[in-house]
Short mmCIF file of C-alpha atoms and ligand atoms in Angstrom, two decimals:
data_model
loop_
_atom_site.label_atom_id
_atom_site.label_comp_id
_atom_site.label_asym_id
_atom_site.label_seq_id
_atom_site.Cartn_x
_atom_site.Cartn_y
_atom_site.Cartn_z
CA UNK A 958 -9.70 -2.09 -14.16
CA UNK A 959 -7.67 -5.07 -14.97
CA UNK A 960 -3.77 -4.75 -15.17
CA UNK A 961 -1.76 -5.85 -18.43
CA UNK A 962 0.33 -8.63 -17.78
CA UNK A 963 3.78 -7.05 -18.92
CA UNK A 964 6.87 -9.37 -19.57
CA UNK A 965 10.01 -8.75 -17.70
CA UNK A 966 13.73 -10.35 -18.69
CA UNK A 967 15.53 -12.57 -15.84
CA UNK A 968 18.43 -9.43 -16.47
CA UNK A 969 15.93 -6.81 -15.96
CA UNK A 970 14.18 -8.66 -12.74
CA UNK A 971 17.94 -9.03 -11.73
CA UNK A 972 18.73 -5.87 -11.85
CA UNK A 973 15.75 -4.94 -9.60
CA UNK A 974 15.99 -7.20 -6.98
CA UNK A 975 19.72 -5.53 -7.27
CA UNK A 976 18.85 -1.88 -6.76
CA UNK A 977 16.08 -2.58 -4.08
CA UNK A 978 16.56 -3.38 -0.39
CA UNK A 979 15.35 -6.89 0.73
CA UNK A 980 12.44 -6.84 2.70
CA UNK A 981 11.53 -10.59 3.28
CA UNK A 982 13.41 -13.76 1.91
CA UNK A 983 13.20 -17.70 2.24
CA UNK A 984 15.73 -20.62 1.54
CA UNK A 985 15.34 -19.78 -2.35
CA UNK A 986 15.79 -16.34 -2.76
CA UNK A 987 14.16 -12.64 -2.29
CA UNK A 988 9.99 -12.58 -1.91
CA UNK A 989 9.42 -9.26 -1.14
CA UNK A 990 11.59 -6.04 -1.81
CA UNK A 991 11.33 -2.40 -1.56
CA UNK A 992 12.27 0.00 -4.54
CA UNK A 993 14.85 2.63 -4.04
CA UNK A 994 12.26 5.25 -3.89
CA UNK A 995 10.84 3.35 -0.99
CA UNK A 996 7.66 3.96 -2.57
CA UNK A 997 6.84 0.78 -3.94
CA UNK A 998 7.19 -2.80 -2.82
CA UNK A 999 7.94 -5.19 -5.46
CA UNK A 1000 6.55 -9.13 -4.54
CA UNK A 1001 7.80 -11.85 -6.22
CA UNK A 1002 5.89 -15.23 -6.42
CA UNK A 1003 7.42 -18.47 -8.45
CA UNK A 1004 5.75 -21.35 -8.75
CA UNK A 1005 6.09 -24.31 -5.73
CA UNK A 1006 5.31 -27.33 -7.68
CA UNK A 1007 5.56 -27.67 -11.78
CA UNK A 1008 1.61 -28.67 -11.66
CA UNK A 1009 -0.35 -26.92 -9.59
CA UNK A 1010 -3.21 -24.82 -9.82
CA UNK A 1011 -1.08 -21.41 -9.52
CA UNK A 1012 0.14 -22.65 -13.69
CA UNK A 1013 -3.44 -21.49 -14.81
CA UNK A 1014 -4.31 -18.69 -12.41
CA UNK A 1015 -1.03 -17.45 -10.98
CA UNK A 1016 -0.65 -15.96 -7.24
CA UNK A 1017 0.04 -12.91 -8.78
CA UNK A 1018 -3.07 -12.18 -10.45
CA UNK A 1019 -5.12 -13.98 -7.40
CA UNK A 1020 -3.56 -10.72 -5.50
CA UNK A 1021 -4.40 -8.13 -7.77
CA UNK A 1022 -7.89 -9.93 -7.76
CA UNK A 1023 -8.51 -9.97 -4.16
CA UNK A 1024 -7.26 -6.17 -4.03
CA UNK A 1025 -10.29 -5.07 -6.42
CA UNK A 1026 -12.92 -6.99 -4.70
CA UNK A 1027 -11.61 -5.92 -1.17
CA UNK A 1028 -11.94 -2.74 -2.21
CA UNK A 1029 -15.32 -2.73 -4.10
CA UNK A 1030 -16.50 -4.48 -0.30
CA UNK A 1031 -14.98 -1.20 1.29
CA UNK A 1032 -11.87 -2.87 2.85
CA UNK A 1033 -8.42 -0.76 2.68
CA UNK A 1034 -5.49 -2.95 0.83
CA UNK A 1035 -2.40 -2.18 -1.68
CA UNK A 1036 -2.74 -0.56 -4.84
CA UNK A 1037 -1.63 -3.06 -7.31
CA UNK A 1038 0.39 -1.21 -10.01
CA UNK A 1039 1.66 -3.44 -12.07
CA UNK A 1040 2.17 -7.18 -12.58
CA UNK A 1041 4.74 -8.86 -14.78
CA UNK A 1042 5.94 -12.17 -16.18
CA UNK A 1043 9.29 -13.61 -16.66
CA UNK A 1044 8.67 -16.57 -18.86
CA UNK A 1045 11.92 -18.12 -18.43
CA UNK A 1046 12.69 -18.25 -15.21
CA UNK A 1047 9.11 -19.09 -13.77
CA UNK A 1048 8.28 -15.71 -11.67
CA UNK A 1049 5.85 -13.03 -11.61
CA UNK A 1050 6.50 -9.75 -9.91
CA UNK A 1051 4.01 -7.97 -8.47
CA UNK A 1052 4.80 -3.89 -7.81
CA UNK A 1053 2.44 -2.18 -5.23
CA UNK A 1054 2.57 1.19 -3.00
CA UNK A 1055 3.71 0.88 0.17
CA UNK A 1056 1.63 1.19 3.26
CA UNK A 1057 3.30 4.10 5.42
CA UNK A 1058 2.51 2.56 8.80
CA UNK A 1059 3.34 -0.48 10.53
CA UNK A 1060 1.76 -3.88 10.91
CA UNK A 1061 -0.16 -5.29 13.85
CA UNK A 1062 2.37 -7.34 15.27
CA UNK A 1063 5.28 -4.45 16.12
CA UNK A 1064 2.67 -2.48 17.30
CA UNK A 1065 0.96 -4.95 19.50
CA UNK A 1066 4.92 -5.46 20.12
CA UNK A 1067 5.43 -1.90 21.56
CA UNK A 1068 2.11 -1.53 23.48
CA UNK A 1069 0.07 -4.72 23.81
CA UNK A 1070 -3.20 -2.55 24.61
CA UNK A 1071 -6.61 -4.18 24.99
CA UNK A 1072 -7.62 -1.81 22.31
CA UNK A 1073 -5.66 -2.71 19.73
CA UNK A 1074 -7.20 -6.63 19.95
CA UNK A 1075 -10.76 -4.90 20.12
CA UNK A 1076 -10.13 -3.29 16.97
CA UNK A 1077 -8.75 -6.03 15.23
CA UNK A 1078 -12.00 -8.22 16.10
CA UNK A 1079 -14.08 -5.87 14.93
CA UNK A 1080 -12.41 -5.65 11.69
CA UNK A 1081 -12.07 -9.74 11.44
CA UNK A 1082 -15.85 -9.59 12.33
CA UNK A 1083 -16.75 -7.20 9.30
CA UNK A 1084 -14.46 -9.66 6.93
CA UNK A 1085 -16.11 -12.82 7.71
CA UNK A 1086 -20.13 -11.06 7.54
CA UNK A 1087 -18.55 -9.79 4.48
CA UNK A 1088 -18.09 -13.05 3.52
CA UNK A 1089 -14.26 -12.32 3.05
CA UNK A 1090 -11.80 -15.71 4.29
CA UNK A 1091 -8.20 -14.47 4.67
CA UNK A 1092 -6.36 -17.54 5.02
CA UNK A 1093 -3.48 -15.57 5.65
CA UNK A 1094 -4.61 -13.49 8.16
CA UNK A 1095 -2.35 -13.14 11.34
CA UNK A 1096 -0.91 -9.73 13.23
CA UNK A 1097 1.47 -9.28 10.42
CA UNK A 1098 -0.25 -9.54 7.32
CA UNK A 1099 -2.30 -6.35 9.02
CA UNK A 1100 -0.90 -3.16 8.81
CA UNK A 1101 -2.43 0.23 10.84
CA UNK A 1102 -1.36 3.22 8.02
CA UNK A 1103 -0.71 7.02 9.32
CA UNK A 1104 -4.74 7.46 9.03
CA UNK A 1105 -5.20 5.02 11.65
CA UNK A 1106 -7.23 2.34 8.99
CA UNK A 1107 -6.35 -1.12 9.16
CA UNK A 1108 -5.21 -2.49 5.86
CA UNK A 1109 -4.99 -5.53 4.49
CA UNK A 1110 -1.60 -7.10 2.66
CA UNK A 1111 -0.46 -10.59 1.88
CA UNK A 1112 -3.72 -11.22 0.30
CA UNK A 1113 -2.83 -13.69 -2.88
CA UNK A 1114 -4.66 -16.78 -0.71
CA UNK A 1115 -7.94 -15.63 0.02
CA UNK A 1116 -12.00 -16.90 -0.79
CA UNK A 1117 -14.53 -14.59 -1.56
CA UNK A 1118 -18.33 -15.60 -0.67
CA UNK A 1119 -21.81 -14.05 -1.41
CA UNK A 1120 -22.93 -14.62 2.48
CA UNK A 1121 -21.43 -13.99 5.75
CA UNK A 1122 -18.79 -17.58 6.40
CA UNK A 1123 -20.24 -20.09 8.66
CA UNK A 1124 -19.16 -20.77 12.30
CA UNK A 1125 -17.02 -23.79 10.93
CA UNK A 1126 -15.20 -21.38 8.45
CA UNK A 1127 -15.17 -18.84 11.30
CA UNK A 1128 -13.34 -21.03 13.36
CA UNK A 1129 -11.07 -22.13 11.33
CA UNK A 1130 -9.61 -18.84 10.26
CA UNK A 1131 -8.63 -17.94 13.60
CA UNK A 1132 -6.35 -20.28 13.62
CA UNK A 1133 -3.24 -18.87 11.79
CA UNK A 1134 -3.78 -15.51 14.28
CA UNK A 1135 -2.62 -18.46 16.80
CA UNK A 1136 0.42 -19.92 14.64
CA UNK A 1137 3.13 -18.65 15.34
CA UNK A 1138 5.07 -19.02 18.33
CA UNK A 1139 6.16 -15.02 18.44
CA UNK A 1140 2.46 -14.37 18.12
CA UNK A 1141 1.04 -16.38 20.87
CA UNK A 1142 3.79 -14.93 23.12
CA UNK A 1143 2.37 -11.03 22.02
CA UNK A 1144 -1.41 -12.43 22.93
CA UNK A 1145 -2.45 -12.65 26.39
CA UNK A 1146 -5.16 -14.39 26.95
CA UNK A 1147 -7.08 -11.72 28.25
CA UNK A 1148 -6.50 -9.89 25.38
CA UNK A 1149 -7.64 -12.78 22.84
CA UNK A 1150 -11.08 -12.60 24.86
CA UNK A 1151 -11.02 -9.12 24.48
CA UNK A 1152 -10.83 -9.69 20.49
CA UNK A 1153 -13.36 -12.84 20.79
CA UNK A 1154 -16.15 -11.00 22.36
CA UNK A 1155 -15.54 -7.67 19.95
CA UNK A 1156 -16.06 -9.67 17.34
CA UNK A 1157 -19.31 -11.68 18.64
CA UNK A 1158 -20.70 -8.05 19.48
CA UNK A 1159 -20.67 -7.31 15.66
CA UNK A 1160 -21.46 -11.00 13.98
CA UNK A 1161 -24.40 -12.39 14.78
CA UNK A 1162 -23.55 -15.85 16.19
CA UNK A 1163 -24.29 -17.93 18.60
CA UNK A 1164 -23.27 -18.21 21.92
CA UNK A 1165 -21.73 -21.42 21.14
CA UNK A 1166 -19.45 -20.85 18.58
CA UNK A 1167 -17.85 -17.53 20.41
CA UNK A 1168 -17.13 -19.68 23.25
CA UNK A 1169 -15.60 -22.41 20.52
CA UNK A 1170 -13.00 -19.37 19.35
CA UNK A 1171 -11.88 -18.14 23.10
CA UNK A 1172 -11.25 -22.09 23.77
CA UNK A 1173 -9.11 -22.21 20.74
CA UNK A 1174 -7.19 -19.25 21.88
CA UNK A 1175 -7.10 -20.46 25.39
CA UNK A 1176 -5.77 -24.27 23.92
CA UNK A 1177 -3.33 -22.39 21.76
CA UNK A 1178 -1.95 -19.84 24.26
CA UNK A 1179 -1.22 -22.14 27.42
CA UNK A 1180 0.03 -24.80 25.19
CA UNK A 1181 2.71 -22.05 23.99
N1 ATP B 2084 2.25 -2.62 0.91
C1 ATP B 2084 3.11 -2.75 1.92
N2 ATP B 2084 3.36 -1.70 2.69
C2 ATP B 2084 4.23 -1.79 3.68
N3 ATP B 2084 4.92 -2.88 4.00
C3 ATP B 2084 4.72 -3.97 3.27
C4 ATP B 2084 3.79 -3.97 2.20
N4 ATP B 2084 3.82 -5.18 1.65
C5 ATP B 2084 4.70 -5.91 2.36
N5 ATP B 2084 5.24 -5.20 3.33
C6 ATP B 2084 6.27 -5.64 4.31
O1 ATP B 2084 6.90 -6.79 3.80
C7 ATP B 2084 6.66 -7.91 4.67
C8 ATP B 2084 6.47 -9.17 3.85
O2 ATP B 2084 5.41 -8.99 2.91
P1 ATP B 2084 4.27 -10.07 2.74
O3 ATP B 2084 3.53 -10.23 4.03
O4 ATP B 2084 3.49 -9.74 1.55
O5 ATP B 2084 5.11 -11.36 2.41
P2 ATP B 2084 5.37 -12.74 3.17
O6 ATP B 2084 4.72 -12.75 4.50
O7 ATP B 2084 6.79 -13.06 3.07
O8 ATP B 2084 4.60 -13.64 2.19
P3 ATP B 2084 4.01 -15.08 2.31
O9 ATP B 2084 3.05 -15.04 3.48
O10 ATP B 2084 3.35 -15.22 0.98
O11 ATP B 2084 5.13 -16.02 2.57
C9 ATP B 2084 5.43 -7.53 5.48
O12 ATP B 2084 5.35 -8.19 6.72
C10 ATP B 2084 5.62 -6.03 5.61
O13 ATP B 2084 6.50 -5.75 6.66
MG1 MG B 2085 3.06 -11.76 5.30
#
């Protein structure tokens, strides 16, 4: 079902951003906050640059897209409850439930097991034959909830295609699991084989193009 866009004043977004603990900033403002309850998480997306493609389909509504197909292609992400507008000063919120769990990263951070990076490139592998690109996909924009399911969040940047992505497209979105330097420092690279060759056991590739991803890990990770 598609969500109404509602309108919200600046004093009324104000006033929430107020009452709700801060959860992720940048050099602007708030991005993402948590409601009193902490039940919901409240996202808030303005717009970069005056033209740009996010003036006629907003980030906001590319999220609450890319929840419904992720989860008419079986994939576990937020529940998008509402989305709203506030004209005059440029931002939509987005309000979604909160994930009880905790993302990939502070786990990997606690216990770096072998396991955990098998999982996760079995689940990458099921995205990309699903034809799913996550261009934001790194350890923290995946979250493990209290059922042990890996869900996805962060999604508003994401391309949806009828086959499974080619080896190119493969390849390329490993690359932000490598960005950051706190990340490389979690992944061994041991462990980053351990993910490559999960996920070659479940997409049908060539031998070639798994051994292009482990020689992208092992570039990133001994370059630091
Ligand atoms: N549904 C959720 N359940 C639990 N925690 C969440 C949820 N959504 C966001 N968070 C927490 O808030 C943090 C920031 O959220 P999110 O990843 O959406 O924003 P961001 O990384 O700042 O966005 P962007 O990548 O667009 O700059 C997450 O890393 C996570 O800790
Ligand atoms: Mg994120």
């Amino acid at each position: 079902m598609r969500l109404r866009m509602k309108k919200i004043t600046p004093s009324a977004l104000k006033n929430l951003i107020a009452e709700s603990r801060l959860l992720e900033a940048d050099g602007i403002g708030p991005k993402v906050v948590e409601a009193p309850n902490g039940k919901i998480i409240h996202k808030l997306f303005r717009r970069k640059r005056w033209l740009s493609s996010a003036l006629f389909y907003p980030y906001a509504v590319r999220f609450a897209n890319n929840a419904r197909r992720l989860d008419s292609l079986g994939f576990n992400t937020v529940e998008v409850l509402e989305i709203a507008h506030c004209r005059s000063c440029g931002y939509h919120l987005l309000s979604y439930e909160k994930v009880s769990g905790c993302s990939m990263r502070d786990l990997v951070k606690e216990s770096p097991t072998k396991e955990q990076f098998i999982e996760l490139g079995q689940f990458i592998a099921q995205l990309h034959q699903r034809g799913v690109y996550f261009r934001s996909l790194h350890l923290g924009n995946v979250l493990r909830n209290e059922n042990n399911q890996l869900v996805l969040i962060d999604i508003a940047d994401m391309q949806f295609f009828r086959r499974p992505l080619s080896a190119s497209q493969r390849l390329r979105n490993f690359r932000p699991l490598l960005n950051r330097p706190d990340d490389r420092q979690l992944i061994s690279t041991e462990n980053w084989h351990a993910l490559v060759s999960a996920y070659g056991n479940l997409a049908a590739l060539e031998t070639s193009s798994i051994t292009a991803i482990k020689a992208l890990g092992d570039e990133r990770l001994t370059r630091g």
